[in-house]
Short mmCIF file of C-alpha atoms in Angstrom, two decimals:
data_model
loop_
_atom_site.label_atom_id
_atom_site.label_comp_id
_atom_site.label_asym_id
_atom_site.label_seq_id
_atom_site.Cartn_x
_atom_site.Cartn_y
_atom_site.Cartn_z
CA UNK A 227 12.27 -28.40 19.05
CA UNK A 228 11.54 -32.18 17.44
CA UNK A 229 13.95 -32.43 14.85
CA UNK A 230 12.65 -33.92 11.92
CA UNK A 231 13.53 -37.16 11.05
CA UNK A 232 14.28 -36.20 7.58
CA UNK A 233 15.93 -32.56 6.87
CA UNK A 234 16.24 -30.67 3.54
CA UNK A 235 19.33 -28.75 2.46
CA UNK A 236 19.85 -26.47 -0.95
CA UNK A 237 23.09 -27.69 -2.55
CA UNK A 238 23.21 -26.01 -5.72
CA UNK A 239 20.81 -22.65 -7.22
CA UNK A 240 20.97 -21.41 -10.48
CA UNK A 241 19.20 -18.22 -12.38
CA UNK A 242 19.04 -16.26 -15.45
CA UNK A 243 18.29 -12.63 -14.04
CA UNK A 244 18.37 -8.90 -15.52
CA UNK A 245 20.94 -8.53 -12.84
CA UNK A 246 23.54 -11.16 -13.48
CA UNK A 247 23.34 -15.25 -14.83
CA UNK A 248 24.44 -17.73 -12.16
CA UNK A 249 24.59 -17.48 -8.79
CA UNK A 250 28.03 -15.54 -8.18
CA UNK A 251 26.98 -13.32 -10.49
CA UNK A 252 23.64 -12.49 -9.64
CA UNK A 253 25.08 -12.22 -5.82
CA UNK A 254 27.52 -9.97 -6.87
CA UNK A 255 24.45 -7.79 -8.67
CA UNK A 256 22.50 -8.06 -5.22
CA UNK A 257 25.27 -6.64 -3.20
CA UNK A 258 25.97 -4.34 -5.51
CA UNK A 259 22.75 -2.98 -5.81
CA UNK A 260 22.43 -2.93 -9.78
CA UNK A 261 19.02 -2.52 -11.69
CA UNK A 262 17.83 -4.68 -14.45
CA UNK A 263 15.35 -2.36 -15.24
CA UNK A 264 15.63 -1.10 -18.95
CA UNK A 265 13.48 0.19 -22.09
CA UNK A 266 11.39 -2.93 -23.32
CA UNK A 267 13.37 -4.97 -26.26
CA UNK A 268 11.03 -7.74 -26.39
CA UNK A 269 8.19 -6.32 -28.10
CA UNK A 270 6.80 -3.27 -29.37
CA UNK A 271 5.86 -0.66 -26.28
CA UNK A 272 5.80 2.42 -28.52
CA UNK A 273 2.01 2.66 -27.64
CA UNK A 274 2.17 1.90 -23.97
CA UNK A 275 2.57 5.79 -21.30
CA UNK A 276 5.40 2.96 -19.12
CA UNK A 277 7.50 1.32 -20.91
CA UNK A 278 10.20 -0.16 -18.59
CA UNK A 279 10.67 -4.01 -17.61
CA UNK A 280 13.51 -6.12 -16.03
CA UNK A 281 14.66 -8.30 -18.99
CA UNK A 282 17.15 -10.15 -19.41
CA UNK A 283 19.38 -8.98 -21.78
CA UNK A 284 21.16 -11.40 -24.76
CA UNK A 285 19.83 -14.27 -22.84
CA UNK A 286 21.18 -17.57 -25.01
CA UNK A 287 19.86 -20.58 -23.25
CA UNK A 288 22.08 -22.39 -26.08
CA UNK A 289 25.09 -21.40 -24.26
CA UNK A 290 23.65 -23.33 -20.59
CA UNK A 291 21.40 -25.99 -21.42
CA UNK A 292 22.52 -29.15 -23.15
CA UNK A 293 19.40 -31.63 -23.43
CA UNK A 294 16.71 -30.12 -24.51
CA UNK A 295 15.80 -28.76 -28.44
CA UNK A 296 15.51 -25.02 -27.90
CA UNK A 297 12.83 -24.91 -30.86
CA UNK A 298 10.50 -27.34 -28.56
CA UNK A 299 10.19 -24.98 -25.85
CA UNK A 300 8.74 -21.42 -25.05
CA UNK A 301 11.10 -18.36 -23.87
CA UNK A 302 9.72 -19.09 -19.90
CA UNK A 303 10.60 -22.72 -20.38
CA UNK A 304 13.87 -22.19 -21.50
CA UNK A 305 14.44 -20.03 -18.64
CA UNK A 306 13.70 -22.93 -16.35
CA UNK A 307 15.57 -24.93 -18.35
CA UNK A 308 18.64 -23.02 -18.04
CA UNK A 309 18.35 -22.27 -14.08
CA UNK A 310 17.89 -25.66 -13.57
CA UNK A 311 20.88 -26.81 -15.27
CA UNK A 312 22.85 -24.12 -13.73
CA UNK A 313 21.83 -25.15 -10.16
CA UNK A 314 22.37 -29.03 -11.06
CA UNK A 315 25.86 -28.31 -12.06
CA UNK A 316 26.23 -25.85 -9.26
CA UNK A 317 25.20 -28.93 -6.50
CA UNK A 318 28.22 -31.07 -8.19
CA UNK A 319 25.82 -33.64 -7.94
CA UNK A 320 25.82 -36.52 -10.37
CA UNK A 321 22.49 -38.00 -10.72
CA UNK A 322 22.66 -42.09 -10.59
CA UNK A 323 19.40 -44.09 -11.89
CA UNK A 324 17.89 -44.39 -8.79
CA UNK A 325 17.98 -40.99 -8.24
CA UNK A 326 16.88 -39.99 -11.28
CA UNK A 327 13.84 -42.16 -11.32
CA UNK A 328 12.16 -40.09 -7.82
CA UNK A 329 13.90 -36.83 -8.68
CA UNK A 330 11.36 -34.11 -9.93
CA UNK A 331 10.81 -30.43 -11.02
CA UNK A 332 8.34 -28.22 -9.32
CA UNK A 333 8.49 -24.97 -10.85
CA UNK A 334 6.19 -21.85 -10.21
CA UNK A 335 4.95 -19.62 -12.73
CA UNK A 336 2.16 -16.31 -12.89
CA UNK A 337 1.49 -16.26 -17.09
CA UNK A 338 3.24 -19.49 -18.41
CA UNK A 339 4.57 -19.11 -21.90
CA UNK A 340 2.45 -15.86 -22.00
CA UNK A 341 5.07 -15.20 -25.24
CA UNK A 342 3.81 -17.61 -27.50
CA UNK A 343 0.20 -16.32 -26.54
CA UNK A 344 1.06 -12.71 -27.68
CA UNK A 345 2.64 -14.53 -31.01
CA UNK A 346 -0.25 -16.51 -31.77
CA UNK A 347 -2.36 -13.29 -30.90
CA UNK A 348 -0.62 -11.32 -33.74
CA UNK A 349 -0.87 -14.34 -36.21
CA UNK A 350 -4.73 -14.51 -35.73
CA UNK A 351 -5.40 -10.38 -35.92
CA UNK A 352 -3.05 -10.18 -39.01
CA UNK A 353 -4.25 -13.22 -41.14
CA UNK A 354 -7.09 -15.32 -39.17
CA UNK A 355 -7.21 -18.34 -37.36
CA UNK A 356 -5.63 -20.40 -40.61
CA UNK A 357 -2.15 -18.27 -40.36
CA UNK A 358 -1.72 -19.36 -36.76
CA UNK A 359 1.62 -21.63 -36.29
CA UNK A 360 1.16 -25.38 -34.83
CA UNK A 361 4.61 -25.05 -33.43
CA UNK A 362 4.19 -22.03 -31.04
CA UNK A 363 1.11 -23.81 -30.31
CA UNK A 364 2.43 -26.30 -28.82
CA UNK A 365 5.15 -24.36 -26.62
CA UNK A 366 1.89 -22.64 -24.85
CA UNK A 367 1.24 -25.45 -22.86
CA UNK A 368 2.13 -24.15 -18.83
CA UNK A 369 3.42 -27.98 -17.83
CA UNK A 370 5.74 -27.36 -20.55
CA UNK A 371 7.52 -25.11 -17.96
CA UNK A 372 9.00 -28.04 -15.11
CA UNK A 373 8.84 -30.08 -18.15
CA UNK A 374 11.44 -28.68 -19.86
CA UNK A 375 13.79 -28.69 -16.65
CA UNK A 376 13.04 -32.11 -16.39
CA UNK A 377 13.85 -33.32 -19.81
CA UNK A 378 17.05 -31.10 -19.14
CA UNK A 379 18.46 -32.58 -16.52
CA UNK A 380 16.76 -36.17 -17.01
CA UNK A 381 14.55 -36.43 -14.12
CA UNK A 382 11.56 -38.81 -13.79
CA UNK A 383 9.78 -38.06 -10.52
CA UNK A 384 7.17 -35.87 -9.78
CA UNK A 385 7.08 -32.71 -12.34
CA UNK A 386 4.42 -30.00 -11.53
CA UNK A 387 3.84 -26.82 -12.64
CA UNK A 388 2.47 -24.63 -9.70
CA UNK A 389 0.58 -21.36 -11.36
CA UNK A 390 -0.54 -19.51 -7.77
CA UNK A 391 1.07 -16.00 -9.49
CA UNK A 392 3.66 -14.60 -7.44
CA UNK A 393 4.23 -16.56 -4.66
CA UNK A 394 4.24 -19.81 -6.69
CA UNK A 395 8.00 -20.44 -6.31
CA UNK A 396 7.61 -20.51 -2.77
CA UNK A 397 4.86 -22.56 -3.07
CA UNK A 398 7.08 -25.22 -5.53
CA UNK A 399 9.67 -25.30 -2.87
CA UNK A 400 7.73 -25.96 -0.52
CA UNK A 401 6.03 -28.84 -2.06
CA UNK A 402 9.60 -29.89 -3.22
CA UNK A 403 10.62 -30.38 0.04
CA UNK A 404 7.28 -32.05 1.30
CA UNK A 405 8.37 -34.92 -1.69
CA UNK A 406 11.62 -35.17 0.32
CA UNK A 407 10.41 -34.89 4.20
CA UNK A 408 7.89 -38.12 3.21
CA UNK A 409 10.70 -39.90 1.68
CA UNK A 410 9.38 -39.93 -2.00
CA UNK A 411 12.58 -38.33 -3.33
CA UNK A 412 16.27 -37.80 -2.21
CA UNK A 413 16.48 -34.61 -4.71
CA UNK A 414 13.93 -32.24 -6.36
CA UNK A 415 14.94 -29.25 -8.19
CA UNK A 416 12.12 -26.46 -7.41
CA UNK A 417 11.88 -22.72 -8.11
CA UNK A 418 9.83 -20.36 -10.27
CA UNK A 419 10.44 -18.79 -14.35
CA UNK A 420 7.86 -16.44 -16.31
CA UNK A 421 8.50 -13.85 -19.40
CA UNK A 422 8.32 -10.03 -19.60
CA UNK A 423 5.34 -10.03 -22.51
CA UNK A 424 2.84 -7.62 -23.94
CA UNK A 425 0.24 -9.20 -22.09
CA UNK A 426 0.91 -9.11 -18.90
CA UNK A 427 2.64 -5.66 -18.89
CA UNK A 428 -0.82 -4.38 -20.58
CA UNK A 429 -3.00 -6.30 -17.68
CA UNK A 430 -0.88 -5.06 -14.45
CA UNK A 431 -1.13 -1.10 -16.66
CA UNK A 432 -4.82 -1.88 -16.73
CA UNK A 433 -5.46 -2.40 -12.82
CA UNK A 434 -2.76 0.72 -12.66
CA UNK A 435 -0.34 -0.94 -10.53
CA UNK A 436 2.80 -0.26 -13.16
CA UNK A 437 5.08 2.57 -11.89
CA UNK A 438 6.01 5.22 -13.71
CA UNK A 439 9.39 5.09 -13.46
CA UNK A 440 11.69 2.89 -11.54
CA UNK A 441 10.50 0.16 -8.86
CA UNK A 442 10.55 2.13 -5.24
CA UNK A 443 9.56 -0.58 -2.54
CA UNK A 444 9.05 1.23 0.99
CA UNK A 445 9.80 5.12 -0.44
CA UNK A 446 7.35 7.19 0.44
CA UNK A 447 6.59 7.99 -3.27
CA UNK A 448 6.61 4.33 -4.73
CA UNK A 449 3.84 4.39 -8.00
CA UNK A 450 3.80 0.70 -8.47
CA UNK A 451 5.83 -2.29 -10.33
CA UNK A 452 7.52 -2.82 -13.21
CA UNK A 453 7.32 -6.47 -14.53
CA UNK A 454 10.23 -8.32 -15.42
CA UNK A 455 11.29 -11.91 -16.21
CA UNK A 456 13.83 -14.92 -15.61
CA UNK A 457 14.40 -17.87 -13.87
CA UNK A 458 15.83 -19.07 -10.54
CA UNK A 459 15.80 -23.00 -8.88
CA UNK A 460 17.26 -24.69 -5.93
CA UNK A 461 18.19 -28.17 -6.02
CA UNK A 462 16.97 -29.39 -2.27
CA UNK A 463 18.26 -32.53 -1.26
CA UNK A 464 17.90 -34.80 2.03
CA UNK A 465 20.47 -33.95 4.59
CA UNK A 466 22.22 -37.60 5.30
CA UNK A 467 22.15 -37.79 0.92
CA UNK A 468 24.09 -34.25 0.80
CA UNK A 469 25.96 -35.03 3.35
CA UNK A 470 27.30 -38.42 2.15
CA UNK A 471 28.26 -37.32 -1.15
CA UNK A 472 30.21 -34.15 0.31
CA UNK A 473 28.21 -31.38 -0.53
CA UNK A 474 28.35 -27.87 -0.18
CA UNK A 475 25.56 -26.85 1.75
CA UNK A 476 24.14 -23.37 1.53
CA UNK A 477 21.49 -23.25 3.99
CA UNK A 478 19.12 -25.23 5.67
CA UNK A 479 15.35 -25.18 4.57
CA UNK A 480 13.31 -24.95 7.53
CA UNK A 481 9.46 -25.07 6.57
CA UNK A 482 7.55 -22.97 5.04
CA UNK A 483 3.75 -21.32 5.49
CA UNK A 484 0.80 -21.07 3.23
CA UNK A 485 -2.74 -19.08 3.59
CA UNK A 486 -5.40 -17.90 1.32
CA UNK A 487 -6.71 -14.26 2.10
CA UNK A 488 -10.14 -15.81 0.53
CA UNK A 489 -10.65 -11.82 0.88
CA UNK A 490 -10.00 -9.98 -2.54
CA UNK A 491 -8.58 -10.76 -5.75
CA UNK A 492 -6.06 -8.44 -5.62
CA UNK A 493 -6.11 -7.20 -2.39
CA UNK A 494 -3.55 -8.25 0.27
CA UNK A 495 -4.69 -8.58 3.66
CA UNK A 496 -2.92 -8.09 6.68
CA UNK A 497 -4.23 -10.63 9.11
CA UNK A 498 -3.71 -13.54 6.45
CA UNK A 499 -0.42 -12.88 5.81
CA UNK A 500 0.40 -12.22 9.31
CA UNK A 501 -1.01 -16.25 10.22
CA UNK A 502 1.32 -17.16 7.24
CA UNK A 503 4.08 -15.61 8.97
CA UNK A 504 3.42 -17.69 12.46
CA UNK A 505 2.50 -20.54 10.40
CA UNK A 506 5.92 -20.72 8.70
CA UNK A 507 7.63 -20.25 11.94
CA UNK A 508 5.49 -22.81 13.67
CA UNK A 509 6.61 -25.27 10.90
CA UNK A 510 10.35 -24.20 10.91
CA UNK A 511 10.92 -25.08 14.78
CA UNK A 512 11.29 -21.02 15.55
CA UNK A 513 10.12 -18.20 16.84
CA UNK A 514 9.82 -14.47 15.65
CA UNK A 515 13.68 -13.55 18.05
CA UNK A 516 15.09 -16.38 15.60
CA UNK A 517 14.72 -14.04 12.32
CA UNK A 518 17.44 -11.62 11.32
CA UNK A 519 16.42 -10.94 8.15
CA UNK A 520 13.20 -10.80 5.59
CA UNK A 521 13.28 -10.54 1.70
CA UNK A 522 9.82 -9.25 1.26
CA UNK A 523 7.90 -9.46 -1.40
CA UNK A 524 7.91 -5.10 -1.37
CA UNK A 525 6.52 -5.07 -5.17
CA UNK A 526 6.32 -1.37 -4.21
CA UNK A 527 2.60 -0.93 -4.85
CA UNK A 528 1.19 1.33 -1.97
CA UNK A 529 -1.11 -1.38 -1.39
CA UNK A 530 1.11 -4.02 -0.83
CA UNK A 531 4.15 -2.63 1.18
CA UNK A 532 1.94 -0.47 3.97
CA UNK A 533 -0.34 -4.21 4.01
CA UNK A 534 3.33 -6.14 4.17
CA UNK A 535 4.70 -3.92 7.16
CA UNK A 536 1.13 -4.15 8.76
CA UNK A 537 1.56 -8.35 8.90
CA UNK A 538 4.95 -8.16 10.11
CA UNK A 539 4.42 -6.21 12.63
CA UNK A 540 1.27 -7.88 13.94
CA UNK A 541 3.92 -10.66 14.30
CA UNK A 542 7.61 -9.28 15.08
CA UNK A 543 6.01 -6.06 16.97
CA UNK A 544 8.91 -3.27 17.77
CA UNK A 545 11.58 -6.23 17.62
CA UNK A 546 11.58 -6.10 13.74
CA UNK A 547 14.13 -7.60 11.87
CA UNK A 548 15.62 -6.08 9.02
CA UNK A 549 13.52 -6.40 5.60
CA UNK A 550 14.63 -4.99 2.13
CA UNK A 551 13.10 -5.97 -1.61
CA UNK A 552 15.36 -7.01 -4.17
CA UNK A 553 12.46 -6.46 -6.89
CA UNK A 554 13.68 -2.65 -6.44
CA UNK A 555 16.76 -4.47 -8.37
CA UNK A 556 14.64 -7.09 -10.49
CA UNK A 557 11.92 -5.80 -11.00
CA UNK A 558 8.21 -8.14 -10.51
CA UNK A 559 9.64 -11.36 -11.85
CA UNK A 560 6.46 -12.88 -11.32
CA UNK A 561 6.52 -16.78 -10.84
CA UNK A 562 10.03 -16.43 -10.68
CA UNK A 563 10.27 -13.73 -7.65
CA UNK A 564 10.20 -16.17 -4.41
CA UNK A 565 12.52 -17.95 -6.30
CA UNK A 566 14.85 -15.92 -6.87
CA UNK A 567 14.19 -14.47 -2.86
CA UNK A 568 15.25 -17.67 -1.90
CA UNK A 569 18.45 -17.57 -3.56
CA UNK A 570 19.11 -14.79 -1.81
CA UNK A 571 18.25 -15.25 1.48
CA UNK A 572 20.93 -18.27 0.88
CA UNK A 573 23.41 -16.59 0.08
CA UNK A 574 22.94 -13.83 2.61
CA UNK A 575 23.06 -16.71 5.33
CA UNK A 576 26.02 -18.14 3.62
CA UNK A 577 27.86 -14.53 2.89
CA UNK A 578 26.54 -12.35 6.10
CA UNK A 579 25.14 -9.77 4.19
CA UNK A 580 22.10 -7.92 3.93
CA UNK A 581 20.68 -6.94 0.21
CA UNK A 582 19.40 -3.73 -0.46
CA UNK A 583 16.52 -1.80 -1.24
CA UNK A 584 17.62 0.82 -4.27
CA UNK A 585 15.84 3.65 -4.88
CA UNK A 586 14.80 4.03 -1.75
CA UNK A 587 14.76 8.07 -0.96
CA UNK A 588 12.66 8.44 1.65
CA UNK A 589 10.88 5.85 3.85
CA UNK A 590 7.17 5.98 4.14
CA UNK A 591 6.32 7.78 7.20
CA UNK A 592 3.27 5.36 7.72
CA UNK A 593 5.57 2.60 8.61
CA UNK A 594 6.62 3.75 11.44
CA UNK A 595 9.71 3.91 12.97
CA UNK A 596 12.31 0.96 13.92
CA UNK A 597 12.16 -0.78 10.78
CA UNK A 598 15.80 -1.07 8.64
CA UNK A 599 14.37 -1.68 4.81
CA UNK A 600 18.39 -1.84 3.98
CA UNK A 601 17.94 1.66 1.61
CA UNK A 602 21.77 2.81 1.55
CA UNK A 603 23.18 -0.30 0.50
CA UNK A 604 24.17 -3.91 0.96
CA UNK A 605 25.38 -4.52 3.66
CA UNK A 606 27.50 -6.96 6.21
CA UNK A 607 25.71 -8.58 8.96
CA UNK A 608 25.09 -12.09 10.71
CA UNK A 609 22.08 -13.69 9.19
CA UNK A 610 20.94 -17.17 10.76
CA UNK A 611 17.40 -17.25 9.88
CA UNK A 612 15.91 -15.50 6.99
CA UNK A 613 12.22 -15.53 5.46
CA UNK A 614 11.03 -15.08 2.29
CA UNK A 615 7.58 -13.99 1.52
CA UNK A 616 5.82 -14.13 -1.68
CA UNK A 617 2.58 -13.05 -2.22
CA UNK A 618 -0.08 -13.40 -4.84
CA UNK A 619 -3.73 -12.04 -7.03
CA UNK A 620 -6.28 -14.58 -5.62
CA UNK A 621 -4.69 -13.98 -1.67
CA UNK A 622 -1.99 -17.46 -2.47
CA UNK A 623 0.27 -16.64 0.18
CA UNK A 624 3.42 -18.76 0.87
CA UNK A 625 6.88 -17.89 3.00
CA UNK A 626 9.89 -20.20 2.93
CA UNK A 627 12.46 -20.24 5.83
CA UNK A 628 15.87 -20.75 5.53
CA UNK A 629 18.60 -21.35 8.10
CA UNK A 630 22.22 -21.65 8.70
CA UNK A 631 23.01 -25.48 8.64
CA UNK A 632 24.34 -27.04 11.94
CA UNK A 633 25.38 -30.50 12.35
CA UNK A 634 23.12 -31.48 14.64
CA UNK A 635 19.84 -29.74 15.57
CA UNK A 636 17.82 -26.91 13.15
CA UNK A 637 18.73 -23.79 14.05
CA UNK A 638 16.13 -21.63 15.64
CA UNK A 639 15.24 -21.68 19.87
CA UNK A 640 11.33 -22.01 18.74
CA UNK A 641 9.62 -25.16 20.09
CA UNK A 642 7.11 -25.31 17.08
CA UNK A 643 6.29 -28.28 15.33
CA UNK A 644 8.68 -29.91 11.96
#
């Protein structure tokens, strides 16, 4: 394996989850297996047959962010906001200049400040176009979104929003850490945010992929998703930089793999994903032995978990690793859902631990057998290698690949390419 002559490292994470704020917190939610899933607050559902979603209860970006003017900013920008100021302060890193002036945000998202959309939407169907208000106007704006994290944490480099839907976190990491490999930046911040709203609840009811009750990735009698919100970032940060300031290092970023299905708009398919899969390992410097454990993207649509467990095992065969879905805990956080996958494939590396699938009852036969989807629990185990899929409408596929970090070469006994 060529080790690459410049390595990326996460040193701090932050989110704002219906399962817990922070990292700790939201770890301790993981392994205990808690559901944000609740009756809709937001808005009014009374008129919707499902009317569950994983928000985020008494969020108060007030109490984390300290930059930014909270009336400026949309409800999925201040969730970026506040993950990436929890993951800045959660790296210990204090951010000179120099840094400052290559350091950038690159933060995913599905329906952007779809909030403000529905609020201008009322405005116009209750007193015309001449009622609507200039200020949520101008929060609508998707760039808003890594702009807000930016302004938060004072960061001048490169700030992108990335809208490929559900994978787009892994897709901002990824492109993060590209910024970093070339030498452009010493630090990014990248992860995903989006808002539980009436209009993307009513769209995913329309194309009947909302279940009708809780989220049941893998089970046998899994009805579909139930959308949720929040916001989760990694700082990433060049190896020799982390590692002269004395960071804590959680894990190792490896590479990552993109494809496009290019097959159907909302259809997963198999084959793609599976060449994502070898792809990201390809880039990482592994090979399918190396992983011990895979945060899928398991929305729990029928569609996509039987297509999921058809990729991986086109790729992993009977040796499968160990795969759960912590949006049977989350819910779909959308943009956000890589994102927060990442954080906790981390901190399964860091804490040996597997998450869980809840409400898992029984395992879809169609699977097949030899597959642990984690259903009874969290629980402890050695985890070097982990992948994190995220999938998306329009066949955006990306997987990230985190490691344990060594002190010397990348973990893995692949041979493929960094």
């Amino acid at each position: 394996m060529t080790r690459p002559a410049r390595r990326v490292v996460v040193t701090g994470m932050g989110c704002v989850s219906s399962i817990g704020t922070g990292v700790e917190e939201f770890t301790e939610g993981i392994k205990a297996g808690l559901s944000g899933v609740s009756e809709i607050a937001s808005f009014d559902a009374g008129d919707f047959p499902v009317r569950l979603a994983g928000e985020v209860q008494g969020f108060d970006p007030a109490a984390i962010v300290r930059t930014i003017d909270l009336d400026d900013w949309g409800r999925t920008a201040h969730f970026a906001a506040a993950a990436a100021r929890l993951a800045m302060d959660d790296s210990g890193l204090e951010l000179d200049e120099e840094t400052r002036a290559t350091a950038g945000a690159i933060i995913g998202t599905t329906n952007g400040e779809a909030p403000s959309v529905d609020t201008l939407t009322h405005q116009w169907l209750d007193g015309g176009p001449s009622t609507l208000s200039a200020d949520v106007a101008h929060r609508i704006s998707a760039g808003n979104i890594a702009a807000a994290a930016a302004t938060e944490l004072g960061l001048y480099g490169e700030t992108v929003v990335i809208p490929t839907a559900c994978s787009a976190a892994n897709y901002a990491i990824g492109s993060a850490a590209d910024k970093i490999i070339a030498g452009e930046a010493d630090v990014m911040v990248a992860g995903g945010a989006d808002s539980v709203n009436r209009f993307t609840h009513a769209g995913f009811l329309s194309l009947g992929a909302v279940a009708d009750g809780v989220p049941r990735p893998f089970d046998q009698d899994r009805s579909g998703i139930v959308t949720a919100e929040g916001g989760a970032v990694l700082v990433l940060e060049e190896l020799e930089h982390a590692k002269a300031r004395g960071a804590h290092i959680y894990a190792e970023l490896l590479g990552y793999g993109l494809s496009c299905d290019a097959h159907h708009i909302v259809h997963p398919d198999a084959e793609s994903i599976a060449t994502c899969i070898r792809r990201a390992h390809a880039n990482s410097g592994i090979v399918a032995e190396d992983v011990d454990y895979i945060c899928a993207h398991g929305t729990g649509t029928p569609t996509n978990d039987i297509t999921e467990v058809t990729a991986t095992r086109l790729v992993f065969g009977d040796e499968h690793p160990p795969m759960s879905s912590i949006k049977s805990m989350l819910g779909h956080t959308m943009g956000a859902a890589s994102g927060f996958g990442a954080i906790a494939c981390c901190k399964a590396i860091e804490d040996a631990f597997l998450p869980p699938t809840i409400n898992l009852r029984t395992v879809d036969p169609a699977f097949g057998e030899g597959i642990d989807f984690v259903g009874n629990g969290a629980k402890g185990a050695a985890v070097r290698v982990a992948q994190n899929h995220g999938f998306a409408f329009g066949g955006n596929n990306a997987i990230t690949i985190f490691g344990a970090y060594a002190d010397g070469e990348p973990v893995g006994a692949g041979e493929g390419p960094r």
